Short mmCIF file of C-alpha atoms in Angstrom, two decimals:
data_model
loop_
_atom_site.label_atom_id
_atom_site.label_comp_id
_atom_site.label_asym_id
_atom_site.label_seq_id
_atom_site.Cartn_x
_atom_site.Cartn_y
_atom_site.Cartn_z
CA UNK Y 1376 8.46 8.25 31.64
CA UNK Y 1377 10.55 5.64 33.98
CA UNK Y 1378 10.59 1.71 33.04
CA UNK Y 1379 9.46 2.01 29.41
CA UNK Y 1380 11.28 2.49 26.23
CA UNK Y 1381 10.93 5.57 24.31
CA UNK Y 1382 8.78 4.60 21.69
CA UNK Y 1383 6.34 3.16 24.29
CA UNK Y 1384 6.80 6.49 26.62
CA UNK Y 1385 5.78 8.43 23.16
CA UNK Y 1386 2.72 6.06 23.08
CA UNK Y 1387 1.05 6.80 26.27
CA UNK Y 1388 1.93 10.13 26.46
CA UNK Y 1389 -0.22 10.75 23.05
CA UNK Y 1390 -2.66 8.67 24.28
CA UNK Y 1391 -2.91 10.81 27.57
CA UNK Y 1392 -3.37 13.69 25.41
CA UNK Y 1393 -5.97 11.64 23.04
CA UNK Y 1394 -4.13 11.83 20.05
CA UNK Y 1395 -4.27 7.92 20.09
CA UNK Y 1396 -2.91 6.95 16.58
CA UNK Y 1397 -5.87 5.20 14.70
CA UNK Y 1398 -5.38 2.39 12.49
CA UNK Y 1399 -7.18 0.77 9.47
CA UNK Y 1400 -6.84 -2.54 8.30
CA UNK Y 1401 -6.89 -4.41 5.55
CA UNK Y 1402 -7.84 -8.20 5.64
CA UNK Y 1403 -8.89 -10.15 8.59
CA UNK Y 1404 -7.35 -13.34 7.47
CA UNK Y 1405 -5.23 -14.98 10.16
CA UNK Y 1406 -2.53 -12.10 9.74
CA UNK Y 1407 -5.43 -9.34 9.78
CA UNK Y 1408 -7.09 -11.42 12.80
CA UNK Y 1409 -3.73 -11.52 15.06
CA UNK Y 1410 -3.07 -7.24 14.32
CA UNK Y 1411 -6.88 -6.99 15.80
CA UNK Y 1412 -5.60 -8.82 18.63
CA UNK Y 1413 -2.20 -7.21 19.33
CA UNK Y 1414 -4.04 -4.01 18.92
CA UNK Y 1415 -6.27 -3.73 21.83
CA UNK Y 1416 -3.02 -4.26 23.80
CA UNK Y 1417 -0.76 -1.46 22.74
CA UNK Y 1418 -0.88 1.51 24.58
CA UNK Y 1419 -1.19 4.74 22.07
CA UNK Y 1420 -2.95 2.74 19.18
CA UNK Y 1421 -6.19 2.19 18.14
CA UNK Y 1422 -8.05 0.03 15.59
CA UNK Y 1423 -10.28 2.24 13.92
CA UNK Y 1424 -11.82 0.48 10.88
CA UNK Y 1425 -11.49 -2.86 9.38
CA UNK Y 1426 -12.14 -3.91 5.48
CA UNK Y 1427 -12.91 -7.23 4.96
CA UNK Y 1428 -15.01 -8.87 1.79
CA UNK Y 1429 -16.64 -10.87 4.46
CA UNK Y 1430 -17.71 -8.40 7.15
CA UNK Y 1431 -19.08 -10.99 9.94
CA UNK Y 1432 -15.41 -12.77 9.77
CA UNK Y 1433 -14.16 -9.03 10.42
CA UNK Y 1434 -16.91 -8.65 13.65
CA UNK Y 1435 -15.94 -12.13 14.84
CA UNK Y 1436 -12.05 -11.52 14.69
CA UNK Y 1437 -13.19 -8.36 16.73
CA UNK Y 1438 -14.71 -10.63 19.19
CA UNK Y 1439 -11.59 -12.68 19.79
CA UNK Y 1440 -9.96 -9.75 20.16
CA UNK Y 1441 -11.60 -8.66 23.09
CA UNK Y 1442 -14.11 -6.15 21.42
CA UNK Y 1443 -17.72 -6.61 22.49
CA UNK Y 1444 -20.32 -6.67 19.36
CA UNK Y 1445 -21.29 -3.04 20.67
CA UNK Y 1446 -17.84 -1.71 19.83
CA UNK Y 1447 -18.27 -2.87 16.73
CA UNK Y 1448 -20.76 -1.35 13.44
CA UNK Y 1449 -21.12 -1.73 10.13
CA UNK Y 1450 -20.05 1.40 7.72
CA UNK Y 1451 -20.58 1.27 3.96
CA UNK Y 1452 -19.51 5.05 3.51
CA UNK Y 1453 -16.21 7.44 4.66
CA UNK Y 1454 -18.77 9.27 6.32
CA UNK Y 1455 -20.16 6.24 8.15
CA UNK Y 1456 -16.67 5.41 9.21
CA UNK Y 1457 -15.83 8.26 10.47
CA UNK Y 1458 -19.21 8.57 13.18
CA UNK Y 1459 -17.98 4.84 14.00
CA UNK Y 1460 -14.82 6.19 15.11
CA UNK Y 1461 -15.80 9.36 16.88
CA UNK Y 1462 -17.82 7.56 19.17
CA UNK Y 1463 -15.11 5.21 20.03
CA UNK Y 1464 -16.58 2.04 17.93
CA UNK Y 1465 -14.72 0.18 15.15
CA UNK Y 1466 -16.16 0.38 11.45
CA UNK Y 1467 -16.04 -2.38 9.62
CA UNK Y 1468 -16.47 -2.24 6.09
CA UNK Y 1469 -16.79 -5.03 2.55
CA UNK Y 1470 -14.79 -1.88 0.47
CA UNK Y 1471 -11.25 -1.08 1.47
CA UNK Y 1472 -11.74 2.36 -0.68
CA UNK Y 1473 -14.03 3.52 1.77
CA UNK Y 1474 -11.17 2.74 5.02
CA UNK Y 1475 -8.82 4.56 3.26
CA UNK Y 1476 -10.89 7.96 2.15
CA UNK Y 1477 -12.17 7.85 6.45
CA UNK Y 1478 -10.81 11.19 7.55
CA UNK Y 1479 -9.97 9.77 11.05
CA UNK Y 1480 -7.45 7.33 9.96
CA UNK Y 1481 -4.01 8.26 10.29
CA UNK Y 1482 -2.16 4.87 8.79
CA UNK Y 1483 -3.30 1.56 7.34
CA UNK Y 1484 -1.80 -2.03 7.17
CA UNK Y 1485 -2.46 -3.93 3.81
CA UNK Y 1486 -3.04 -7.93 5.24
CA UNK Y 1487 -4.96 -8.61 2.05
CA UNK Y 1488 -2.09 -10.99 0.53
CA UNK Y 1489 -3.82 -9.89 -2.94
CA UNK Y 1490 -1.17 -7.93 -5.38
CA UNK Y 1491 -4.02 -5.90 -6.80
CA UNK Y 1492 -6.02 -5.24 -4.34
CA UNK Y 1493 -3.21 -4.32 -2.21
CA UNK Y 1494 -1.74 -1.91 -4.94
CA UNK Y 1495 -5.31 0.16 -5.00
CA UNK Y 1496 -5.53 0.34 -1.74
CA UNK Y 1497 -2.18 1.32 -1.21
CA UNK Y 1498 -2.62 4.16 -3.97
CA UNK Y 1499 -6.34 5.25 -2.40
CA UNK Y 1500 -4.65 5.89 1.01
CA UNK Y 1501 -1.56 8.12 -0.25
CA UNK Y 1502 -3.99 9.68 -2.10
CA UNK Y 1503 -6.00 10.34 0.96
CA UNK Y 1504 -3.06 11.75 3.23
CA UNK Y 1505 -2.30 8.12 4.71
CA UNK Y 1506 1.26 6.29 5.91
CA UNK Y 1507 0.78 2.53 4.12
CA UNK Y 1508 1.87 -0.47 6.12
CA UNK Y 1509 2.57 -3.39 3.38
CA UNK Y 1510 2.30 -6.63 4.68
CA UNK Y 1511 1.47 -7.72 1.30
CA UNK Y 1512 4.54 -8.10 0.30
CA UNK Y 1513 3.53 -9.52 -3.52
CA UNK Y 1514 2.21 -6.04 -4.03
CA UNK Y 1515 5.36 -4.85 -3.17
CA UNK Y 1516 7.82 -6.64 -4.93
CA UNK Y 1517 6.06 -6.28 -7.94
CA UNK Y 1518 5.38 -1.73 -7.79
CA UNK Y 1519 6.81 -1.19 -4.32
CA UNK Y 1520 9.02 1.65 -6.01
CA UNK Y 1521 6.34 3.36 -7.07
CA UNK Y 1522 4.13 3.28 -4.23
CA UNK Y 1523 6.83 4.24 -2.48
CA UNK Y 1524 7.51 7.47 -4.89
CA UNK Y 1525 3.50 7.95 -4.48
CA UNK Y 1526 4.22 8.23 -0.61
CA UNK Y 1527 6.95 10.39 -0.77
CA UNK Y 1528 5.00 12.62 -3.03
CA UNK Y 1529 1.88 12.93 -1.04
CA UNK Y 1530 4.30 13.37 2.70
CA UNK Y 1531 3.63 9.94 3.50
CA UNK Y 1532 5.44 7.00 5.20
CA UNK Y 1533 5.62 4.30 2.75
CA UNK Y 1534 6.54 0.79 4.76
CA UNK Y 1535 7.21 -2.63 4.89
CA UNK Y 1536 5.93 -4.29 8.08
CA UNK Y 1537 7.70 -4.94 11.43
CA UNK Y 1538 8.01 -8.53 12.39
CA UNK Y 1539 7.80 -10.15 8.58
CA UNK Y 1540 11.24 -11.72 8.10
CA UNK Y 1541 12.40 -9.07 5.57
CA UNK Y 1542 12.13 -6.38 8.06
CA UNK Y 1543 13.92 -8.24 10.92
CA UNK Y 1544 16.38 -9.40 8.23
CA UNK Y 1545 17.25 -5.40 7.89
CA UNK Y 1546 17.34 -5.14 11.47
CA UNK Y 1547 20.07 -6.96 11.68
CA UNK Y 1548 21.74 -5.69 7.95
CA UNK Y 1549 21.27 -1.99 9.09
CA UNK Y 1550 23.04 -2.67 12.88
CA UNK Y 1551 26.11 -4.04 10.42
CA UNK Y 1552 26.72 -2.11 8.27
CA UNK Y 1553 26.49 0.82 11.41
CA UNK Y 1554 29.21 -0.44 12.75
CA UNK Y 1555 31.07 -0.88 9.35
CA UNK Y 1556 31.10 -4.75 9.29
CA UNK Y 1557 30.91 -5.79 5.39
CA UNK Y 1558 27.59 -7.86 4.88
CA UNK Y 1559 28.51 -10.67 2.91
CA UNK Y 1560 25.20 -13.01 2.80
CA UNK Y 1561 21.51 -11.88 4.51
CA UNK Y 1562 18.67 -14.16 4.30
CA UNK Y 1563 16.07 -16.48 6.65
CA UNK Y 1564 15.70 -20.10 7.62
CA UNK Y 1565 12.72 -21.94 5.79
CA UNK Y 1566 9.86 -22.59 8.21
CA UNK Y 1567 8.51 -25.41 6.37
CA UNK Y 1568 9.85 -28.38 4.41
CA UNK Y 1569 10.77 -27.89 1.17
CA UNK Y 1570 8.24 -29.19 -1.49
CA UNK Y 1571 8.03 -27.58 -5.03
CA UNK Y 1572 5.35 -29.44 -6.48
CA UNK Y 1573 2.77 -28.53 -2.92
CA UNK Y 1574 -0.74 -28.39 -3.28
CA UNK Y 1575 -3.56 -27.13 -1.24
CA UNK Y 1576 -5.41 -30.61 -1.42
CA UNK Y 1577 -2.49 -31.80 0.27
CA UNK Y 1578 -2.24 -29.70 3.46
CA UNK Y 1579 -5.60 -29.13 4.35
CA UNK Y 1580 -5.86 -31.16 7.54
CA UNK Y 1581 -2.29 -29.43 8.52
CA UNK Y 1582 -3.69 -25.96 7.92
CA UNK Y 1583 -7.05 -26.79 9.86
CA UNK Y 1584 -4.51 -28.05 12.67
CA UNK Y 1585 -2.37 -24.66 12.44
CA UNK Y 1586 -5.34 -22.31 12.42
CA UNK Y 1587 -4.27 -21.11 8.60
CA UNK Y 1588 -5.50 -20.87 4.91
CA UNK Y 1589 -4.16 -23.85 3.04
CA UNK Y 1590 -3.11 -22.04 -0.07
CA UNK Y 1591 -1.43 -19.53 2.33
CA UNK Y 1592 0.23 -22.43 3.86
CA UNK Y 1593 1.08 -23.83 0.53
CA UNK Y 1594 2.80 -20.58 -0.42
CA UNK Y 1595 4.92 -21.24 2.74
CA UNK Y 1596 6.18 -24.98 1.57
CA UNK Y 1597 6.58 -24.84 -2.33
CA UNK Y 1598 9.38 -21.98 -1.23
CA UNK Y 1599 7.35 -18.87 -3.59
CA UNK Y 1600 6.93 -16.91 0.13
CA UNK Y 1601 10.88 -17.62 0.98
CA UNK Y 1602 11.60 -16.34 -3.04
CA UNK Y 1603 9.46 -13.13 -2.41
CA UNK Y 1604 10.92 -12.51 1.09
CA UNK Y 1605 14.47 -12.46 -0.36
CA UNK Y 1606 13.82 -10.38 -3.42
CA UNK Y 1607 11.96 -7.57 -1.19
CA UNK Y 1608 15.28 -7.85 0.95
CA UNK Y 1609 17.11 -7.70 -2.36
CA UNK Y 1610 15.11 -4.59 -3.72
CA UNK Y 1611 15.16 -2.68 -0.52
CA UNK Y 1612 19.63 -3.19 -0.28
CA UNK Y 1613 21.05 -4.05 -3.46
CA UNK Y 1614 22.03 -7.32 -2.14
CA UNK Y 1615 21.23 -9.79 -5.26
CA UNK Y 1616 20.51 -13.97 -5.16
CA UNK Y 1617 23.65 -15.44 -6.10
CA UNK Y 1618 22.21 -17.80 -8.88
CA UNK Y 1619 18.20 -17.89 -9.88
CA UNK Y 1620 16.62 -19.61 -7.38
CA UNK Y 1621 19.53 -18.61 -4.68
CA UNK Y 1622 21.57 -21.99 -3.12
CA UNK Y 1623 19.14 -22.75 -0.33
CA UNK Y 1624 21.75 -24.80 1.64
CA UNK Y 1625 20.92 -27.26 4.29
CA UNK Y 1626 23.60 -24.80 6.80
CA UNK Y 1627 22.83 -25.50 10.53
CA UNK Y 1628 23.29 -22.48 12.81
CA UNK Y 1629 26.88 -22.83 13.47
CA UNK Y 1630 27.55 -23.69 9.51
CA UNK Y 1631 25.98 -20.66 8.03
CA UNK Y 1632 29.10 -18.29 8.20
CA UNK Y 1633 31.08 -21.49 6.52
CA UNK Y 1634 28.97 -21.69 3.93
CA UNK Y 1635 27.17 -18.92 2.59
CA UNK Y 1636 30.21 -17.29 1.97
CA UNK Y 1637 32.44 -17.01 -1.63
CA UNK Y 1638 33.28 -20.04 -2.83
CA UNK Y 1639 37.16 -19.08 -2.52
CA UNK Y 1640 36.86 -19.33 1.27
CA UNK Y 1641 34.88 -22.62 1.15
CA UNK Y 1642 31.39 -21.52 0.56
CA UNK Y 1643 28.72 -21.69 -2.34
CA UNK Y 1644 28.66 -18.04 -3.06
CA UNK Y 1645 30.66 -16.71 -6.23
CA UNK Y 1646 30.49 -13.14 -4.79
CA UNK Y 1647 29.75 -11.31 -1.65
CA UNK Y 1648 26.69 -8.77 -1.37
CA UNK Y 1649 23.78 -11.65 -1.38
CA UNK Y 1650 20.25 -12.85 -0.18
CA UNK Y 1651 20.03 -16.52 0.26
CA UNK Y 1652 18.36 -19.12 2.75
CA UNK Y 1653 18.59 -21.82 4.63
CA UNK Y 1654 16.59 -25.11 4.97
CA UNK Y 1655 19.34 -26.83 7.72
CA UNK Y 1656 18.53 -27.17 11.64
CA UNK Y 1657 18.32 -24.10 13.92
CA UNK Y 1658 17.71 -21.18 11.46
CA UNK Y 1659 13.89 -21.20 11.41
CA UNK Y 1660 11.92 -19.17 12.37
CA UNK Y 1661 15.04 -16.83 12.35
CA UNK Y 1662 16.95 -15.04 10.43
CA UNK Y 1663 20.86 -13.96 9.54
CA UNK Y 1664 23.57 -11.60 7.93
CA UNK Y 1665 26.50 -13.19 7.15
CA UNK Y 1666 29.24 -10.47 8.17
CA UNK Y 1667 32.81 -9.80 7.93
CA UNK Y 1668 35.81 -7.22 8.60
CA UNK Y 1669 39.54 -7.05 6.83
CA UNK Y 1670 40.84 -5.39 10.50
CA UNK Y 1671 42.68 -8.09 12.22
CA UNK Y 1672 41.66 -6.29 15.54
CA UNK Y 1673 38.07 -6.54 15.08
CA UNK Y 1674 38.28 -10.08 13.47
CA UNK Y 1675 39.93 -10.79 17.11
CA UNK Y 1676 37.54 -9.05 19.10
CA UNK Y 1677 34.65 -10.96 17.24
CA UNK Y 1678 36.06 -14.48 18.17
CA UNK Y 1679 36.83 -13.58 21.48
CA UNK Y 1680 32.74 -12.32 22.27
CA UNK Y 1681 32.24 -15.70 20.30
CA UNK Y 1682 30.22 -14.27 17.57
CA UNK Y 1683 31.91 -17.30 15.69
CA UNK Y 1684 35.43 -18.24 14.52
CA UNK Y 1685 35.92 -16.04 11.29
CA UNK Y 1686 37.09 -14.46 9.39
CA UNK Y 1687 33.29 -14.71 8.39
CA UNK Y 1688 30.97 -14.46 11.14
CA UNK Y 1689 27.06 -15.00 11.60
CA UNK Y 1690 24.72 -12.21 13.44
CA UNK Y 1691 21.37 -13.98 14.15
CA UNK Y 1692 17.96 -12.94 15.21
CA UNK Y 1693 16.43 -16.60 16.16
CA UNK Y 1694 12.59 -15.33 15.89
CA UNK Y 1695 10.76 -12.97 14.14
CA UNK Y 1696 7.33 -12.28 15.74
CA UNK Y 1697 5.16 -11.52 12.16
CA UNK Y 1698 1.71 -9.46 12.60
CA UNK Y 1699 2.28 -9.32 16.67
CA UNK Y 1700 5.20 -6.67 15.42
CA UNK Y 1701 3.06 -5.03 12.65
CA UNK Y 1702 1.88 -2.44 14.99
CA UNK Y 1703 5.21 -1.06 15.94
CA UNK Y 1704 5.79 -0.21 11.78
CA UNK Y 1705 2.21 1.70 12.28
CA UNK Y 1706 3.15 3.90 15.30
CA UNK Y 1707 6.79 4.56 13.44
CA UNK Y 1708 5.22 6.14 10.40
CA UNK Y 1709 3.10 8.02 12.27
CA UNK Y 1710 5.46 9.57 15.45
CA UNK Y 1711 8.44 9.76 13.18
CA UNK Y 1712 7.86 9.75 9.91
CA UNK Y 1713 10.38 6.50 9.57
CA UNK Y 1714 9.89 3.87 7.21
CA UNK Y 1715 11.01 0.45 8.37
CA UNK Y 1716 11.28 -0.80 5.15
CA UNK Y 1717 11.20 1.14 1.50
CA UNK Y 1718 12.71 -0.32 -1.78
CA UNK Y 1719 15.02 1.19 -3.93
CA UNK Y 1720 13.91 3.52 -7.06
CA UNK Y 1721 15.52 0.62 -9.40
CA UNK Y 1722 15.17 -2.93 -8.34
CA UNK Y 1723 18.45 -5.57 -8.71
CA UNK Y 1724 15.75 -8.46 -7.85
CA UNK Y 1725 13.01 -9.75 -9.31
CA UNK Y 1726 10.34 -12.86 -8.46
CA UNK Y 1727 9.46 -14.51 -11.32
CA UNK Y 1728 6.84 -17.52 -11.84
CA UNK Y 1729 7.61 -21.09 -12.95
CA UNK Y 1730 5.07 -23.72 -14.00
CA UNK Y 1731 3.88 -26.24 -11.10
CA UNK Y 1732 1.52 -28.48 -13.30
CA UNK Y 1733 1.67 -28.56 -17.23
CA UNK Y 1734 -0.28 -25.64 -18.82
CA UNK Y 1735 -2.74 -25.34 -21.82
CA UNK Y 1736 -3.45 -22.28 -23.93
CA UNK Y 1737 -6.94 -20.65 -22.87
CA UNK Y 1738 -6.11 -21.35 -19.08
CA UNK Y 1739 -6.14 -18.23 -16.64
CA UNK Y 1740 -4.46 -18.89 -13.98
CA UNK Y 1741 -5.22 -18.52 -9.94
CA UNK Y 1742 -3.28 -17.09 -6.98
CA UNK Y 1743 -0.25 -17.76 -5.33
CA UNK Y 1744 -0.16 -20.74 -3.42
CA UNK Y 1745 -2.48 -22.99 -5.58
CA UNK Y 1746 -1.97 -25.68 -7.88
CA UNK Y 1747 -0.51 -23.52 -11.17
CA UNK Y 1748 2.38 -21.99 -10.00
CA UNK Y 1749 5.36 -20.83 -7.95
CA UNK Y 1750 8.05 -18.02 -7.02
CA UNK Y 1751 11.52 -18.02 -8.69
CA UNK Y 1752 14.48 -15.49 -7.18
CA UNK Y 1753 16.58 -13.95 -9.69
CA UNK Y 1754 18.45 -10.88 -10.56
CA UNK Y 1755 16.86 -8.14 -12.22
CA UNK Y 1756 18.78 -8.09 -15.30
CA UNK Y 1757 17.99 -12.19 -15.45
CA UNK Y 1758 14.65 -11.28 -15.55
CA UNK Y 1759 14.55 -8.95 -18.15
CA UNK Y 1760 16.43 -10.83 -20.41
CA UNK Y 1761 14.62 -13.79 -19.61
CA UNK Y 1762 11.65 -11.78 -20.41
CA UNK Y 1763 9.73 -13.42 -17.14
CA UNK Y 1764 6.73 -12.66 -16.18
CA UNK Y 1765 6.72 -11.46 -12.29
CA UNK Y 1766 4.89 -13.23 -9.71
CA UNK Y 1767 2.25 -10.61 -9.12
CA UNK Y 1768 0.74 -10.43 -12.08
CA UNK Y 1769 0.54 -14.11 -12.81
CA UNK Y 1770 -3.37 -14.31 -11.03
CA UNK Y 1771 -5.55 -14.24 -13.88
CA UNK Y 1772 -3.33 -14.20 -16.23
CA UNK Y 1773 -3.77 -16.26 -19.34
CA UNK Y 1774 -1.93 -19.17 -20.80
CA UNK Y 1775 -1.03 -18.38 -24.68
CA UNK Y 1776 1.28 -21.53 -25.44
CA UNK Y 1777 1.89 -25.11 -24.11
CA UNK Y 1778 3.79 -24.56 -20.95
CA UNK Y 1779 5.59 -27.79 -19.15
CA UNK Y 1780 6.17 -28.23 -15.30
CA UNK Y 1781 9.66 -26.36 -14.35
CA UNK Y 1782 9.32 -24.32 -17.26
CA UNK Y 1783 9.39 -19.98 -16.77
CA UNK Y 1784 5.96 -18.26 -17.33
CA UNK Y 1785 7.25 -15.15 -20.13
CA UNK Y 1786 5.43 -12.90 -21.59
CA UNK Y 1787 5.54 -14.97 -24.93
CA UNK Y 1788 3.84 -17.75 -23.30
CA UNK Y 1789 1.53 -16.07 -20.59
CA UNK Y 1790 -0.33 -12.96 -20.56
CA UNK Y 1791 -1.05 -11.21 -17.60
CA UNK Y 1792 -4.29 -9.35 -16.84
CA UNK Y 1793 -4.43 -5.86 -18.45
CA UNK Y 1794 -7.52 -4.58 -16.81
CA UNK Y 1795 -5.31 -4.76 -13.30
CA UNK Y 1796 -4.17 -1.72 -12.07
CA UNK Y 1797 -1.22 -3.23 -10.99
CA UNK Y 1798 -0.78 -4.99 -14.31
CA UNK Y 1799 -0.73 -1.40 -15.54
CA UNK Y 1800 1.59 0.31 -13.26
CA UNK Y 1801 3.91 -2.60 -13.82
CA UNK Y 1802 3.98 -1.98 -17.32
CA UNK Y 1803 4.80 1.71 -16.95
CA UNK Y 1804 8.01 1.09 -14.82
CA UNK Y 1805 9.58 -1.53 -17.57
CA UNK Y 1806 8.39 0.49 -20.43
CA UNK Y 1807 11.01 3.27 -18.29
CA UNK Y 1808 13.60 0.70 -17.47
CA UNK Y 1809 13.80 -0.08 -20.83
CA UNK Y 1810 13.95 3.41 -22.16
CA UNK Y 1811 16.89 3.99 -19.28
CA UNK Y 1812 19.15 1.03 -20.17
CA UNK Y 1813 18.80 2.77 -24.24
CA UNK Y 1814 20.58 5.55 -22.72
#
């Protein structure tokens, strides 16, 4: 097919044969809301089903989207689900168990931004013969490896998501090291202003203004999303954060391949192999991989295409396009079986949780992005030995002993949730780190 790329040319030509790949999603927040959208203009792909704990913000997402109210049903059964879709309607459903048992579903997206909910619903739909699109990306730096071992399992496409910056970060990792450039330093700009201390009450007229959540939006500023982002870089490449917390320079543009480099060349970094970010001018919304070569040839061929002055040198992607480039992760699993994203069977990263407020024993605390907590980037091995508690399974989890602002949540001061599945699985995979570093 002339004037289209070949993943597009694979689209319509399934869709000409009505093997249109059908989609269910998870969440209609603003994410969940802007995959409806980009949806109904893809050729090949279809949105089948949505879950939602409140169905009419599901049907009026639909709306926006360009779906008339008569496309669109109510199904509180698999069976339900599936009639919606065989007559051409989307379902929309309170239970995300009953999207992902639908027999008419080939893949789902996870937009729920809940670690729990996002690990059952991930382990329903392997279960039930579907690829898993993770746009919760909590969920997955907290039991991505075992979803992912669950996928692989079952014959399943396991996934990060297109267009999040950890995917387009490994766009541009992935074209390096193809080309055998050495990837020194890999990371993102920060979208927002740095503020550790943020709180909800504080940014509600800017989220109303931006059309978002304000505890999403406070996940953004007090720098937990950036911390995640970089450890599910870090878990998916074996590149590590340099110190806890990473360096977080204010690098312009031009100034991140002079500066998040080793410190022996005139950088911050004591080693190469990294995930870090940047808060200076010009990086955000982008992102970067810090590269370099010990040829002398390719060093010269570098300068001279003015990739920068070396001998380290900066490849850049200035945008990434979030849940507008979902979809493409979707119609990957499905056509060819290729995950975009998929961590490693043993992490080298870990997010852990530090104290926003002072805490008091008998507190349980809320979600990500509120007033009790935030992300903290750190080795694996830190972790451990730090005996941290990881980011996603600090919701609900209760306060045992007097814990200050600044101060790490551990498992001798904090307990997390033990009726959480994910709480659970978590517990599983250290119990079998733990019995493989005794070897």
């Amino acid at each position: 097919m002339a004037g289209v790329s070949p993943l597009v040319a694979e689209l319509k030509a399934r869709e000409e044969a009505g093997k249109t790949v059908t989609i269910g999603l998870a969440g209609c927040g603003q994410m969940g809301a802007d995959i409806m959208v980009q949806l109904n203009r893809m050729p090949g792909l279809r949105l089948g089903a949505v879950a939602e704990m409140r169905p009419p913000q599901a049907r009026a997402a639909a709306a926006m989207a360009g779906f008339t109210e008569d496309r669109t049903v109510y199904a509180e059964t698999p069976s339900a689900v599936d009639a919606a879709i065989g007559t051409g309607r989307i379902a929309i459903t309170s239970d995300p168990a009953v999207l992902a048992r639908s027999s008419r579903i080939d893949v789902v997206i996870d937009a729920t931004g809940n670690p729990n909910t996002g690990a059952q619903f991930a382990l329903d739909s392997i279960a039930n013969g579907k690829h898993v699109v993770m746009l919760n990306v909590e969920a997955d730096i907290t039991i991505g490896r075992h979803l992912h071992g669950e996928a692989k399992r079952a014959g399943v496409v396991y996934t990060g998501a297109a267009g999040d910056e950890p995917a387009a970060t490994l766009e541009l990792i992935g074209f390096a090291q193809s080309i055998g450039l050495e990837v020194v330093c890999a990371g993102k700009g920060k979208n927002n202003p740095l503020k550790w201390d943020a709180v909800p009450a504080d940014y509600e007229a800017e989220a109303r203004s931006r059309n978002m959540n304000a505890r999403m939006l406070v996940e953004f500023v007090d720098g937990s999303k950036t911390m995640v982002e970089m450890v599910a870089i870090a878990n998916c490449t074996g590149l590590v954060p340099d110190v806890p917390g990473m360096h977080g320079p204010a690098a312009a543009g031009d100034e991140l391949a002079s500066v998040l480099i080793p410190k022996e060349h005139g950088g911050v970094l004591s080693r190469k192999g990294c995930v870090d970010y940047s808060i200076g001018k010009g990086v955000a919304p982008g992102v970067f991989c810090i590269v370099t070569t010990d040829h002398p040839r390719l060093q010269e061929r570098l300068i001279d295409l003015k990739v920068g002055k070396g001998p380290y040198f900066a490849l850049t992607r200035p945008y990434h396009l979030t849940s507008l480039e979902v979809p493409l992760s979707a119609a990957r699993a499905v056509l060819h079986g290729q995950a975009d994203m998929a961590p490693l069977a043993q992490p080298v990263a870990e997010c852990a949780t530090v104290a926003k407020r002072d805490l008091s024993p008998g507190e349980n605390l809320g979600r990500i992005g509120e007033t009790d907590y935030r992300a903290w980037a750190m080795t694996h091995a830190e972790a451990r030995n730090a005996n941290a508690v990881p980011l996603g399974l600090a919701q609900g989890a209760k306060v045992l002993k007097a814990i200050k602002s600044g101060e790490p949540l551990t498992y001798g001061n904090c307990a997390p949730d033990e009726s959480l599945l994910i709480t659970q699985i978590r517990r599983r995979l250290d119990q079998s780190d733990t019995r493989l570093h005794a070897l």
